[in-house]
JSON list of C-alpha atoms in Angstrom, two decimals:
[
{"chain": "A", "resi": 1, "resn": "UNK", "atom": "CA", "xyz": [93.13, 131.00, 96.32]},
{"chain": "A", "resi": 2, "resn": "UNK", "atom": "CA", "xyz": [89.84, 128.84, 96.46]},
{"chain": "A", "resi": 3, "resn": "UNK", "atom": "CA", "xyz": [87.07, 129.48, 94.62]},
{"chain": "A", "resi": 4, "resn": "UNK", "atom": "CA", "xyz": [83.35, 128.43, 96.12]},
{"chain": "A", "resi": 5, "resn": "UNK", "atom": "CA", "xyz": [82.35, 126.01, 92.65]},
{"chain": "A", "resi": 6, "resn": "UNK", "atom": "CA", "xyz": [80.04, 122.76, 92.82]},
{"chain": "A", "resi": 7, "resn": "UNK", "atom": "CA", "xyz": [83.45, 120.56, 94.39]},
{"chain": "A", "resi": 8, "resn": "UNK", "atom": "CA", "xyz": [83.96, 122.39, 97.19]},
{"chain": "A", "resi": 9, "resn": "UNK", "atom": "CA", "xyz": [80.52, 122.38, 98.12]},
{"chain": "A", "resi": 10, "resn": "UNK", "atom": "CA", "xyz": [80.14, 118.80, 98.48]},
{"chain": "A", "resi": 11, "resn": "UNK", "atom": "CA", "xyz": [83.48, 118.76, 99.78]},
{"chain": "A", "resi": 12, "resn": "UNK", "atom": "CA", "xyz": [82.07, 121.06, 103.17]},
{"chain": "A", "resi": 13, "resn": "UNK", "atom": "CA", "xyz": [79.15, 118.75, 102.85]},
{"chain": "A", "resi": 14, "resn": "UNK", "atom": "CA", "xyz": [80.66, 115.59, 103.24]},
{"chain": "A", "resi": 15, "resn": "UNK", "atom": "CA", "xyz": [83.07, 117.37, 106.02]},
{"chain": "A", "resi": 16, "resn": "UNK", "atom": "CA", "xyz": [80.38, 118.44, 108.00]},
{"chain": "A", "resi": 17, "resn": "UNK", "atom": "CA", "xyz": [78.66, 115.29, 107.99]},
{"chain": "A", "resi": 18, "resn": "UNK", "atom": "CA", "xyz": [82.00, 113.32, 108.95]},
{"chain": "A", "resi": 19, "resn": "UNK", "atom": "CA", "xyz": [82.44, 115.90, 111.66]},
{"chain": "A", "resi": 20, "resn": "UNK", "atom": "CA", "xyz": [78.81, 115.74, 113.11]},
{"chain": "A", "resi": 21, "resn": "UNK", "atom": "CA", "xyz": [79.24, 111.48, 113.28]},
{"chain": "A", "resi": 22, "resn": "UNK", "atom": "CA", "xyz": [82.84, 112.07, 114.89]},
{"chain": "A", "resi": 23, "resn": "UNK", "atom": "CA", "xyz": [81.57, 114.68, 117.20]},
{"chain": "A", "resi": 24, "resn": "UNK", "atom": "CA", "xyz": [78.58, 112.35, 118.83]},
{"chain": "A", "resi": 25, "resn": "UNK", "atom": "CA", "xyz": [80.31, 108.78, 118.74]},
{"chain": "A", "resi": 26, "resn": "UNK", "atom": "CA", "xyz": [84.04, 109.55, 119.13]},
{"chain": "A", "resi": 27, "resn": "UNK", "atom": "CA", "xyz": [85.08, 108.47, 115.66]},
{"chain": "A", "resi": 28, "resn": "UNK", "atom": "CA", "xyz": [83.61, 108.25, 111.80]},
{"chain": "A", "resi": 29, "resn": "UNK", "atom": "CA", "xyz": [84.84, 111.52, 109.92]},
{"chain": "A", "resi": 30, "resn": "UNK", "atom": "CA", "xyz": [87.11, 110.02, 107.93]},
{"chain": "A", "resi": 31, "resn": "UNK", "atom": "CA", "xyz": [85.33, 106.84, 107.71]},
{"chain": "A", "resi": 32, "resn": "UNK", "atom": "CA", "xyz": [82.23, 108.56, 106.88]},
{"chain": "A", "resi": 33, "resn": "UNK", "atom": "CA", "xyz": [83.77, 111.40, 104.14]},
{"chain": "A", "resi": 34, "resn": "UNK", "atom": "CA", "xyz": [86.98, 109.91, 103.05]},
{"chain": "A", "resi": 35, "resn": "UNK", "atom": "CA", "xyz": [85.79, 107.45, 100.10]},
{"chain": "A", "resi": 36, "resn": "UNK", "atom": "CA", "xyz": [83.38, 110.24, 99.11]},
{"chain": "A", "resi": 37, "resn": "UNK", "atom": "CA", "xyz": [85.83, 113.27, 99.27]},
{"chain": "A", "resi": 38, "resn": "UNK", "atom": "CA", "xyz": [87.74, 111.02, 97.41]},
{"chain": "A", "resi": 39, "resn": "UNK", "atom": "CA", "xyz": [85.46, 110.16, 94.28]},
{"chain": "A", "resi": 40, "resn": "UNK", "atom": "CA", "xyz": [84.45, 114.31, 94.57]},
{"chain": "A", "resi": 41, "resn": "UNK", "atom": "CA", "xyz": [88.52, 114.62, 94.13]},
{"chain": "A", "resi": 42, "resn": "UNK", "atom": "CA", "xyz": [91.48, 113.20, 95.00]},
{"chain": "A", "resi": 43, "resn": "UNK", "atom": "CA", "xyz": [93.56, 115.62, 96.62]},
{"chain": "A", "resi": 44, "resn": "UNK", "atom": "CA", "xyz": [91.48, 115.67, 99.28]},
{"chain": "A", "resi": 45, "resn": "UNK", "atom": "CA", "xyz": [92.49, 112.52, 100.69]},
{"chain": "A", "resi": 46, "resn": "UNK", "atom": "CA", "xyz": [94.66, 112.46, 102.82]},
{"chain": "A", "resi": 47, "resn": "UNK", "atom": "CA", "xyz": [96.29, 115.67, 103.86]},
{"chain": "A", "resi": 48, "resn": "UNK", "atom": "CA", "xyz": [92.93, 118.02, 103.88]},
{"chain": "A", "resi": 49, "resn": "UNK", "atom": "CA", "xyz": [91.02, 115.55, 105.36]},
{"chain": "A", "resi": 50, "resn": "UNK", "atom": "CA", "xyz": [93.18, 114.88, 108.28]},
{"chain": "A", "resi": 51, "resn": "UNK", "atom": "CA", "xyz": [93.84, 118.58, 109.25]},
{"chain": "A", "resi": 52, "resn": "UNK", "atom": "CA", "xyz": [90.01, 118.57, 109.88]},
{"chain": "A", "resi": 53, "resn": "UNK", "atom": "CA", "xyz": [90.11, 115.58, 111.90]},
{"chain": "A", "resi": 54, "resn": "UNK", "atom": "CA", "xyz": [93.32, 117.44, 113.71]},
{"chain": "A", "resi": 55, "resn": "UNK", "atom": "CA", "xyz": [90.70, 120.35, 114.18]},
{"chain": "A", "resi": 56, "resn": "UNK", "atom": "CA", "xyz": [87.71, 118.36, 115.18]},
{"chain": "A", "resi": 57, "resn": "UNK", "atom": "CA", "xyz": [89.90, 116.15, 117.62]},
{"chain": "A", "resi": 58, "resn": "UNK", "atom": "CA", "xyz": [90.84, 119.72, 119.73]},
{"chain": "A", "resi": 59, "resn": "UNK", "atom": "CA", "xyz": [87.26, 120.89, 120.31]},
{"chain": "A", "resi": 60, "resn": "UNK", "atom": "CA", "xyz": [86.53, 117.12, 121.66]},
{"chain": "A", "resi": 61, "resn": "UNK", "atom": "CA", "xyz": [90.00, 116.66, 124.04]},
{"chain": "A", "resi": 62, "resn": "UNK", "atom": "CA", "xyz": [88.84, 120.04, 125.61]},
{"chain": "A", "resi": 63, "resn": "UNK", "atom": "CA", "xyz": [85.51, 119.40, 126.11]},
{"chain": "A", "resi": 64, "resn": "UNK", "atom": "CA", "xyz": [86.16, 115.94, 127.44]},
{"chain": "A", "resi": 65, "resn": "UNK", "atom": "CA", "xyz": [89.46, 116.60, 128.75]},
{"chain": "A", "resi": 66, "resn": "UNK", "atom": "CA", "xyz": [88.52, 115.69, 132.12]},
{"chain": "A", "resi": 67, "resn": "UNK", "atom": "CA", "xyz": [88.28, 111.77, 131.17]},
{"chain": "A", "resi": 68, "resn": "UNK", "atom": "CA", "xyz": [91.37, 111.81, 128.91]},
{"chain": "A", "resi": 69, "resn": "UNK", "atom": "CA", "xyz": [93.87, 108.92, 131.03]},
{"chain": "A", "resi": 70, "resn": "UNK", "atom": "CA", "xyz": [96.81, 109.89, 128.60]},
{"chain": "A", "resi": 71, "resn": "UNK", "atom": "CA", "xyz": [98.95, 106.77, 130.77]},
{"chain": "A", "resi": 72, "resn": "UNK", "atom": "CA", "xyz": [96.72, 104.78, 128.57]},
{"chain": "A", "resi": 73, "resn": "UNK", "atom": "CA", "xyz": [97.52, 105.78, 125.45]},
{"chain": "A", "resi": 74, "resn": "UNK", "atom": "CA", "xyz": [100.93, 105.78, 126.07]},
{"chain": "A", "resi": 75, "resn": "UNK", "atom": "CA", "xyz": [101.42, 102.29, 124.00]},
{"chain": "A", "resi": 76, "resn": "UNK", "atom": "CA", "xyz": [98.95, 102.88, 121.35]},
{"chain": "A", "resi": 77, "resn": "UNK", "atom": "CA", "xyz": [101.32, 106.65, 120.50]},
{"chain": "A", "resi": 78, "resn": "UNK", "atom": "CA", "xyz": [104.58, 104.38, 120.72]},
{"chain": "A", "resi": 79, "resn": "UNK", "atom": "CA", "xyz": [102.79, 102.12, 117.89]},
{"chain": "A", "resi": 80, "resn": "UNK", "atom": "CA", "xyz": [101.41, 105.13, 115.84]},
{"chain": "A", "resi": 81, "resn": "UNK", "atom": "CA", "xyz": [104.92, 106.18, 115.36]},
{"chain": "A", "resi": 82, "resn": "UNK", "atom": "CA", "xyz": [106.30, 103.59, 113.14]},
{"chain": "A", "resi": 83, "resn": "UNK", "atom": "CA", "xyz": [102.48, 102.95, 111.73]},
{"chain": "A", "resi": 84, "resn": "UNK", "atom": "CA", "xyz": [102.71, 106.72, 110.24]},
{"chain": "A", "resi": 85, "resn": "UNK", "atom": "CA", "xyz": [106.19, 106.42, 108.67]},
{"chain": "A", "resi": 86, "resn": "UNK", "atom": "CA", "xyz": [105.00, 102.58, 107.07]},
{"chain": "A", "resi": 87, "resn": "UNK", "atom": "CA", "xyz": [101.28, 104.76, 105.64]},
{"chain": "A", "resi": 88, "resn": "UNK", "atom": "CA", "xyz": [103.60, 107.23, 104.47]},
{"chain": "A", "resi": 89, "resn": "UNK", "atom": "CA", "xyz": [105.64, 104.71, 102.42]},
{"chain": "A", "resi": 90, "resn": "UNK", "atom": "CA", "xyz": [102.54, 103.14, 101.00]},
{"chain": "A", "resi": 91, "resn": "UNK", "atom": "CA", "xyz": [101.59, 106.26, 99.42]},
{"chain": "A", "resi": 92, "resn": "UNK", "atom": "CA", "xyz": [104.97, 106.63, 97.51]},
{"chain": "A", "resi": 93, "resn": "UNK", "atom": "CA", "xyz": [103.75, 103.32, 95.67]},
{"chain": "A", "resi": 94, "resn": "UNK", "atom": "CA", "xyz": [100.06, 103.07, 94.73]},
{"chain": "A", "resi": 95, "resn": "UNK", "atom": "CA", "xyz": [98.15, 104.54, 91.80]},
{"chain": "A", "resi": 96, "resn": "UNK", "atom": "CA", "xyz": [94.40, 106.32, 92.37]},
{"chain": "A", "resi": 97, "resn": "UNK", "atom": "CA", "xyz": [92.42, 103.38, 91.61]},
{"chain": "A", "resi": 98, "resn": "UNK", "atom": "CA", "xyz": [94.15, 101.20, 94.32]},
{"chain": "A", "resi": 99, "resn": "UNK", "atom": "CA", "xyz": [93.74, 103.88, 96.78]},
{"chain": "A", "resi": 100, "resn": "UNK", "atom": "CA", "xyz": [90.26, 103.89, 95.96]},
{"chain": "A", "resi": 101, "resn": "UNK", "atom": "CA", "xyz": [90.49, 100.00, 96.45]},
{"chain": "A", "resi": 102, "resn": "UNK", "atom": "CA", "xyz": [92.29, 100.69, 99.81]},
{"chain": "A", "resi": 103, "resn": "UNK", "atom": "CA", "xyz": [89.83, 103.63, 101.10]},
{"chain": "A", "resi": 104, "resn": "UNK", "atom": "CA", "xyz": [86.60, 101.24, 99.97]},
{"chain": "A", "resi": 105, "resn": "UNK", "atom": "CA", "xyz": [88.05, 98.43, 101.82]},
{"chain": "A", "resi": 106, "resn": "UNK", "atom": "CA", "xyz": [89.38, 100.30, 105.11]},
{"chain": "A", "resi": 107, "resn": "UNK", "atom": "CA", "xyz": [86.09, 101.71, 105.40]},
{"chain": "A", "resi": 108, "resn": "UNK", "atom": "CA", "xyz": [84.09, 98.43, 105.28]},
{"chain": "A", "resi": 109, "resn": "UNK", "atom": "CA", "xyz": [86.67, 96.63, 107.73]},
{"chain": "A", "resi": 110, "resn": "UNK", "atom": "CA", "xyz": [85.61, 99.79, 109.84]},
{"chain": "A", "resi": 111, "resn": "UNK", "atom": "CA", "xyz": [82.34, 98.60, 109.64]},
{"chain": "A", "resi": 112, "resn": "UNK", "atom": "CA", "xyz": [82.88, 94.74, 110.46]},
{"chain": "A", "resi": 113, "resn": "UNK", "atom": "CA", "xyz": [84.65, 95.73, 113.09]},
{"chain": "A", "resi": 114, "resn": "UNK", "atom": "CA", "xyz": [81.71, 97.96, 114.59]},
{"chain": "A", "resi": 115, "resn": "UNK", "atom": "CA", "xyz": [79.48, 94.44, 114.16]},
{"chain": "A", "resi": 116, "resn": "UNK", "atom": "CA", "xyz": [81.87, 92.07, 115.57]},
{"chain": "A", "resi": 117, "resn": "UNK", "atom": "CA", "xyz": [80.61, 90.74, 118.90]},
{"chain": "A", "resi": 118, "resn": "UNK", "atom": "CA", "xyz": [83.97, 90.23, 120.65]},
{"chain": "A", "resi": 119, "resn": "UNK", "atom": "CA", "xyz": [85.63, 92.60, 123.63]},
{"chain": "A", "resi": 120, "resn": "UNK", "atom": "CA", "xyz": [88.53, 93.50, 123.36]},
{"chain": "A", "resi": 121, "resn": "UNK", "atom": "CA", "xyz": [90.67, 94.40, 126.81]},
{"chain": "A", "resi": 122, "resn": "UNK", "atom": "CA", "xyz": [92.95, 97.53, 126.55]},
{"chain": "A", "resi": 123, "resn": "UNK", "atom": "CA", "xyz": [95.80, 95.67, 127.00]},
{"chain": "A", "resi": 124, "resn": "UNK", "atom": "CA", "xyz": [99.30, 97.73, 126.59]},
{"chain": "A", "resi": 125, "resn": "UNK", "atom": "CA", "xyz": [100.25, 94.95, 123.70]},
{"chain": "A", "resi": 126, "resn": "UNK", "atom": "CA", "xyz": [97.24, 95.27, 122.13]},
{"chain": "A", "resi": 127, "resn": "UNK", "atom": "CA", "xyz": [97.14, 98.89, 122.32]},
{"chain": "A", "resi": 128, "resn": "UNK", "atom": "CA", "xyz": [100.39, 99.34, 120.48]},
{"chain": "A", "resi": 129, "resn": "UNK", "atom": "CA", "xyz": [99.10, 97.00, 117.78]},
{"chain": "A", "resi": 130, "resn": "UNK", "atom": "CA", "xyz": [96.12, 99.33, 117.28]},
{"chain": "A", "resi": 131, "resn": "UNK", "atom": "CA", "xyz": [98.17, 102.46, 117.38]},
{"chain": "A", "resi": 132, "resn": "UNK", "atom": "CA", "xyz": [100.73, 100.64, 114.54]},
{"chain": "A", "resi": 133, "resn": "UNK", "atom": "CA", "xyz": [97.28, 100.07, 112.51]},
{"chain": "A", "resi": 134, "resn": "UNK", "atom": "CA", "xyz": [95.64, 103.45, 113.19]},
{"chain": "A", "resi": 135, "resn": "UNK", "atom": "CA", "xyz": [98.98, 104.83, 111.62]},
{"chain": "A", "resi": 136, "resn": "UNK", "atom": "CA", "xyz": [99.60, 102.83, 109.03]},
{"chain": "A", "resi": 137, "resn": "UNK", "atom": "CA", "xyz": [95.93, 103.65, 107.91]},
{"chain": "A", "resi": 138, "resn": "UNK", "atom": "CA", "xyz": [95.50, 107.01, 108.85]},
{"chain": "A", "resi": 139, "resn": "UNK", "atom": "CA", "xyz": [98.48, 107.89, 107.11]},
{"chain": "A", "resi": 140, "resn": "UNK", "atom": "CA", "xyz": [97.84, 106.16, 103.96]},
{"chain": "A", "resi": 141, "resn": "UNK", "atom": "CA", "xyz": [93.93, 106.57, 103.79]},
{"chain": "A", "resi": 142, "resn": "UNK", "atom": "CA", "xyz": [93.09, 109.21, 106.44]},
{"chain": "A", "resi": 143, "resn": "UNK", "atom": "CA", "xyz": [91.22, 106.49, 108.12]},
{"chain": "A", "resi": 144, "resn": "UNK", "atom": "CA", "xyz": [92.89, 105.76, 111.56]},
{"chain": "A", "resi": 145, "resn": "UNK", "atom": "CA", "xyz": [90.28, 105.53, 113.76]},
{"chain": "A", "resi": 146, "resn": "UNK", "atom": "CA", "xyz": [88.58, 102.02, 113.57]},
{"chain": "A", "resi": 147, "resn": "UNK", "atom": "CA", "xyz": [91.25, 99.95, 115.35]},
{"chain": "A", "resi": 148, "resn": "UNK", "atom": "CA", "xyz": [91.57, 102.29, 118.26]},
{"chain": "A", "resi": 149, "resn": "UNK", "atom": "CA", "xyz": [87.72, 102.12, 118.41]},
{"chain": "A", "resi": 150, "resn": "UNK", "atom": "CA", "xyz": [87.89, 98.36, 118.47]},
{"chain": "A", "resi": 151, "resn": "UNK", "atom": "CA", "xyz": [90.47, 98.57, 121.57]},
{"chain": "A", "resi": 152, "resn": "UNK", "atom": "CA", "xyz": [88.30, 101.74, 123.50]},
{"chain": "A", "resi": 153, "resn": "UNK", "atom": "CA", "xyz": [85.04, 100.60, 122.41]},
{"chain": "A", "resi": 154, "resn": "UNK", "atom": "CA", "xyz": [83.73, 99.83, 125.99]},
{"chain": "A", "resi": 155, "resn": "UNK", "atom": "CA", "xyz": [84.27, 102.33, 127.93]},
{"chain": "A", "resi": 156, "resn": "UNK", "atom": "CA", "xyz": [81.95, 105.20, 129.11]},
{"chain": "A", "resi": 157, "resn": "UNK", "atom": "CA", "xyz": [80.63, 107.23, 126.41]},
{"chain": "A", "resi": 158, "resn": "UNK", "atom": "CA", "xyz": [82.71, 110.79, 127.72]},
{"chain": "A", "resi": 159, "resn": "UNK", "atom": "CA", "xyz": [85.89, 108.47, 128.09]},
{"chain": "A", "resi": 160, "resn": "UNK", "atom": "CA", "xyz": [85.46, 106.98, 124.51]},
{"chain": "A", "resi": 161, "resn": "UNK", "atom": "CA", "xyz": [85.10, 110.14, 123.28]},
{"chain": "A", "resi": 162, "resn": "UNK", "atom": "CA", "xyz": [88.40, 111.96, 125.36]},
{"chain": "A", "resi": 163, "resn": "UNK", "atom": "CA", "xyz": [90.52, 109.37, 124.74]},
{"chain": "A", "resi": 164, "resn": "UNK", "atom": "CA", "xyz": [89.71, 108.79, 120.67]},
{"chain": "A", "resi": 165, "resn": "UNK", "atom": "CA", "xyz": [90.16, 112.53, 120.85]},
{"chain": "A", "resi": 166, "resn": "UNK", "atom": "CA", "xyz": [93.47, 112.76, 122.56]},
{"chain": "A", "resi": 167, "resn": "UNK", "atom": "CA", "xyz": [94.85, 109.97, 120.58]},
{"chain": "A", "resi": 168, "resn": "UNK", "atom": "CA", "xyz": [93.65, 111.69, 117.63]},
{"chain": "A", "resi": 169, "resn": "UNK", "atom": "CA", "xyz": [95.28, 115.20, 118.10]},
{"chain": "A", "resi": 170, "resn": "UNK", "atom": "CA", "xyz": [99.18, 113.40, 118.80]},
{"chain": "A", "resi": 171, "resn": "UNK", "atom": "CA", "xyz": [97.88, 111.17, 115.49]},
{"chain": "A", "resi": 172, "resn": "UNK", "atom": "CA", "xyz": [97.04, 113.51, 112.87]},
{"chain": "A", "resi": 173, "resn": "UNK", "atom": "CA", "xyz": [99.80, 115.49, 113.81]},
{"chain": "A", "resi": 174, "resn": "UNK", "atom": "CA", "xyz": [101.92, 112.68, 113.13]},
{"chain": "A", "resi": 175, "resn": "UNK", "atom": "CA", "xyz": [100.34, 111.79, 109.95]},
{"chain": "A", "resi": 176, "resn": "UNK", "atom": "CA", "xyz": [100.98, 115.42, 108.86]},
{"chain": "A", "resi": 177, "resn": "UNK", "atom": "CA", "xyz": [104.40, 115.24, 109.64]},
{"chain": "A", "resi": 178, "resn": "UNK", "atom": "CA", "xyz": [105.46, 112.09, 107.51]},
{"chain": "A", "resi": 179, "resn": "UNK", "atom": "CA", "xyz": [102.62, 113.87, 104.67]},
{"chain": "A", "resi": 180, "resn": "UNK", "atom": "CA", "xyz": [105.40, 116.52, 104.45]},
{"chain": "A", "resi": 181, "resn": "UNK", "atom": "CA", "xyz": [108.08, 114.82, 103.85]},
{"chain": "A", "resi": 182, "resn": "UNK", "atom": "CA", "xyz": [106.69, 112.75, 101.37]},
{"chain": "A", "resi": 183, "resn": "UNK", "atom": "CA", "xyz": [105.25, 116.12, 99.69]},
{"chain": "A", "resi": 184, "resn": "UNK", "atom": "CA", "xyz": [101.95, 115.36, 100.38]},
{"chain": "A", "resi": 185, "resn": "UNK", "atom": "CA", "xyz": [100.99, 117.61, 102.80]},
{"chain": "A", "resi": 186, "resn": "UNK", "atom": "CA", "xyz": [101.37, 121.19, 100.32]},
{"chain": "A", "resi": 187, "resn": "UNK", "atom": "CA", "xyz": [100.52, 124.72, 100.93]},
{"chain": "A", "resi": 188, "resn": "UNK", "atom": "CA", "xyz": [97.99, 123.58, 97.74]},
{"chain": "A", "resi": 189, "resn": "UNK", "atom": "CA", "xyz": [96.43, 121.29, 100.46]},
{"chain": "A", "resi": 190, "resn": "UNK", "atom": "CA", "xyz": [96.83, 123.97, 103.47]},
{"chain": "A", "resi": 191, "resn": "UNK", "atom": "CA", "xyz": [94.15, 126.21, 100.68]},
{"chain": "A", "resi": 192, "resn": "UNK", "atom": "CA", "xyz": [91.80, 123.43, 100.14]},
{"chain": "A", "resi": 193, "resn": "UNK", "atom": "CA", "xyz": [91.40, 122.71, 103.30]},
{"chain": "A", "resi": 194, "resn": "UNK", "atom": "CA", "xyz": [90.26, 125.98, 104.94]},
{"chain": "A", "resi": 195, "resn": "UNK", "atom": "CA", "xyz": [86.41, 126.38, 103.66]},
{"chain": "A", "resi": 196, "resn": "UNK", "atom": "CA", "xyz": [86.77, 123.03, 105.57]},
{"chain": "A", "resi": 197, "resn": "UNK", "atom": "CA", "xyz": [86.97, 124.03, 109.01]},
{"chain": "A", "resi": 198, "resn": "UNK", "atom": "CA", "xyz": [84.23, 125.70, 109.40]},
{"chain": "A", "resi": 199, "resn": "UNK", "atom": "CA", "xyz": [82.46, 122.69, 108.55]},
{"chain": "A", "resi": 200, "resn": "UNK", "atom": "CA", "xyz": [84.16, 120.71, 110.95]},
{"chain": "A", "resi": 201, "resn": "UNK", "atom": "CA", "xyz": [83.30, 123.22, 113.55]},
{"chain": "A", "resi": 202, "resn": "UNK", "atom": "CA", "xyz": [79.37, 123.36, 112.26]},
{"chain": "A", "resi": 203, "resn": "UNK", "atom": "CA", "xyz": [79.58, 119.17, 112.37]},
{"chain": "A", "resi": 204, "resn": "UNK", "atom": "CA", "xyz": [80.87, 119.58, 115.97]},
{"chain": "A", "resi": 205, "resn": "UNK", "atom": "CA", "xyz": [78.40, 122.10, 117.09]},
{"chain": "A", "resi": 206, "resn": "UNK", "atom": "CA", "xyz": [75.31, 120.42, 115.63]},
{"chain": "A", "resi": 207, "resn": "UNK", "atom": "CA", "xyz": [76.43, 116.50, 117.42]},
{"chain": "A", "resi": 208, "resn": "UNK", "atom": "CA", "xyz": [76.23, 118.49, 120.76]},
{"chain": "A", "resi": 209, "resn": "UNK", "atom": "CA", "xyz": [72.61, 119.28, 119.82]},
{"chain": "A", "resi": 210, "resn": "UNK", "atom": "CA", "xyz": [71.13, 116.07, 118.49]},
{"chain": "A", "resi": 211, "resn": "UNK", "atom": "CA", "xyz": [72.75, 114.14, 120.87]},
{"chain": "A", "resi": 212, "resn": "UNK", "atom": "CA", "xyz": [70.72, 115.43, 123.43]},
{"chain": "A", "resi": 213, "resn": "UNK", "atom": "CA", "xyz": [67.58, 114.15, 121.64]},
{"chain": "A", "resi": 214, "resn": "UNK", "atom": "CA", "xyz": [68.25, 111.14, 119.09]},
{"chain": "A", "resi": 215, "resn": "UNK", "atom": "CA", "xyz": [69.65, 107.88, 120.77]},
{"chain": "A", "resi": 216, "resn": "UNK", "atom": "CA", "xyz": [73.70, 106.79, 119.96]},
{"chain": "A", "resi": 217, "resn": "UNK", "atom": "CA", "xyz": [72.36, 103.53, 118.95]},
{"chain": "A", "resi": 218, "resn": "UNK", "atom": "CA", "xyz": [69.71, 105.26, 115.78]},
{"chain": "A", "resi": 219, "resn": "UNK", "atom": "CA", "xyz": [72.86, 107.69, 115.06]},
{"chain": "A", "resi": 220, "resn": "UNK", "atom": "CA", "xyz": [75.21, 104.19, 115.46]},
{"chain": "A", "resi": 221, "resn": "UNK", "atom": "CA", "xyz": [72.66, 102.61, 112.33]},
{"chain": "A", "resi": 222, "resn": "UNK", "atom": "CA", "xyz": [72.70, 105.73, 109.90]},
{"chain": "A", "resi": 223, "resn": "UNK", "atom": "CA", "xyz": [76.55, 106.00, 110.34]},
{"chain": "A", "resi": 224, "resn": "UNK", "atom": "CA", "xyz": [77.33, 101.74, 109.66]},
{"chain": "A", "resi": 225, "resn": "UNK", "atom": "CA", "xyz": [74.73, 102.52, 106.79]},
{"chain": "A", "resi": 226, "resn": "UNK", "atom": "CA", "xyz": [76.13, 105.36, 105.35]},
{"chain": "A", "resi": 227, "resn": "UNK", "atom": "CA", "xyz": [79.65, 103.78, 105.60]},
{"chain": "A", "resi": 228, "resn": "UNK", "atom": "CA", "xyz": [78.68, 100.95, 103.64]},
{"chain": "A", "resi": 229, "resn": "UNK", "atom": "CA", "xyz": [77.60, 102.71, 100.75]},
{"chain": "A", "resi": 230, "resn": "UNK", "atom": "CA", "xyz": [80.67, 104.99, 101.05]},
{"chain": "A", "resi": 231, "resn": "UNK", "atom": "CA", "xyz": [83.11, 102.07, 101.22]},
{"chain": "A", "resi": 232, "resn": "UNK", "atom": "CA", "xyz": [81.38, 100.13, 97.78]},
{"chain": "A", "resi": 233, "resn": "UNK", "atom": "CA", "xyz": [80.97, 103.46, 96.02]},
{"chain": "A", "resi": 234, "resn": "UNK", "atom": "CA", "xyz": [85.07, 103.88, 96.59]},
{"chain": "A", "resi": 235, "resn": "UNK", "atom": "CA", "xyz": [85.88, 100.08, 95.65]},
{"chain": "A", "resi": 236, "resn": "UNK", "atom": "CA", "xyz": [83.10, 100.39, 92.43]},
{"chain": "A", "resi": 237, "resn": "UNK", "atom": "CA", "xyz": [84.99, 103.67, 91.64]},
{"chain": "A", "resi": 238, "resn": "UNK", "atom": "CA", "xyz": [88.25, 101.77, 91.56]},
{"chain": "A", "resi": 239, "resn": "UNK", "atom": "CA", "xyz": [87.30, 99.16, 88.69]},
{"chain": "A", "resi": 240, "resn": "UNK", "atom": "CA", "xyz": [85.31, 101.99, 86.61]}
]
């Protein structure tokens, strides 16, 4: 069993505040806590940190379930597939300090792609492309959601968020699958991740709230700036 000490607690911390930035933009929980929850401890990343995502992603497909266009995603799922299984061989082969490396350097990629000025069209090739990437990240680093972000990034606001959140329910659950088999997805993991979920819930809730009242684009700034010292604190971690 888990016991409440000073790591967990900044482990629901981080959670909640990955949850809260996921719940009001459509992605960011992993970006946001995974380079963190990694420094606090490294068996947090990836397993725990995707069954949150896996449990933040349901709350968000049912509330916006009514713009989820699942024909859509069809490609990007096909690409996650093969994406997953290449994450999951990654993992078989790098020490902690170069996922540190990795985790620091997905999650400031995540955050030049959130600058770059270009549009991309949802096209079905490009789609499966960004579902190979999400996997093959998400898998290895928990942090799947920037190149289906790129790829979504203009629609509506409720469709962004229905569709990251679909795609990110059939994800994780991938991810988790090819975590098994590789034995890192443990009934160890299962433990650490349940003072969690609550957290992930509390994230959700609260997003619904300050939506209402702080702008996407102020809540947009604190997340790219919070990312960025996320992402060096992982890669500064990795050479210490």
């Amino acid at each position: 069993m888990f016991e409440f000490n000073h790591t967990v607690l900044m482990a629901m911390g981080l959670i909640f505040l990955g949850s809260f930035v996921q719940s009001a933009i459509g992605f960011g929980l992993a970006v946001v806590a995974a380079p963190l929850l990694f420094i606090v401890s490294p068996e947090y990343i990836p397993a725990p940190i995707v069954m949150v995502a896996l449990f933040n992603s349901l709350f968000n497909a049912y509330k916006y379930r009514n713009n989820i266009a699942i024909g859509g995603l069809k490609m990007a799922i096909y690409g996650r597939v093969p994406g997953s299984i290449a994450g999951g061989i990654l993992l078989l082969f790098v020490s902690s300090s170069i996922l540190s490396l990795w985790l620091g350097g997905m999650v400031l990629l995540a955050v030049l792609i959130s600058l770059l000025p270009v549009r991309f069209e949802p096209t079905p090739k490009r789609m499966a492309i960004a579902g190979f990437f999400s996997g093959f990240m998400g898998t290895s680093s928990s942090i799947g959601g920037p190149p289906m972000a790129l790829i979504l990034q203009h629609q509506d606001a409720s469709s962004l968020r229905g569709n990251l959140a679909a795609f990110f329910v059939f994800s994780s659950t991938m991810s988790l699958i090819v975590l098994y088999f590789i034995d890192y997805l443990t009934w160890q993991h299962f433990i650490m991740t349940l003072p969690l979920l609550p957290m992930g819930w509390l994230g959700y809730v609260t997003a619904q709230i300050v939506v209402k009242y702080v702008s996407k684009q102020w809540i947009r700034i604190f997340t790219l700036v919070l990312c960025s010292a996320s992402g060096l604190a992982a890669i500064i971690r990795a050479f210490s």
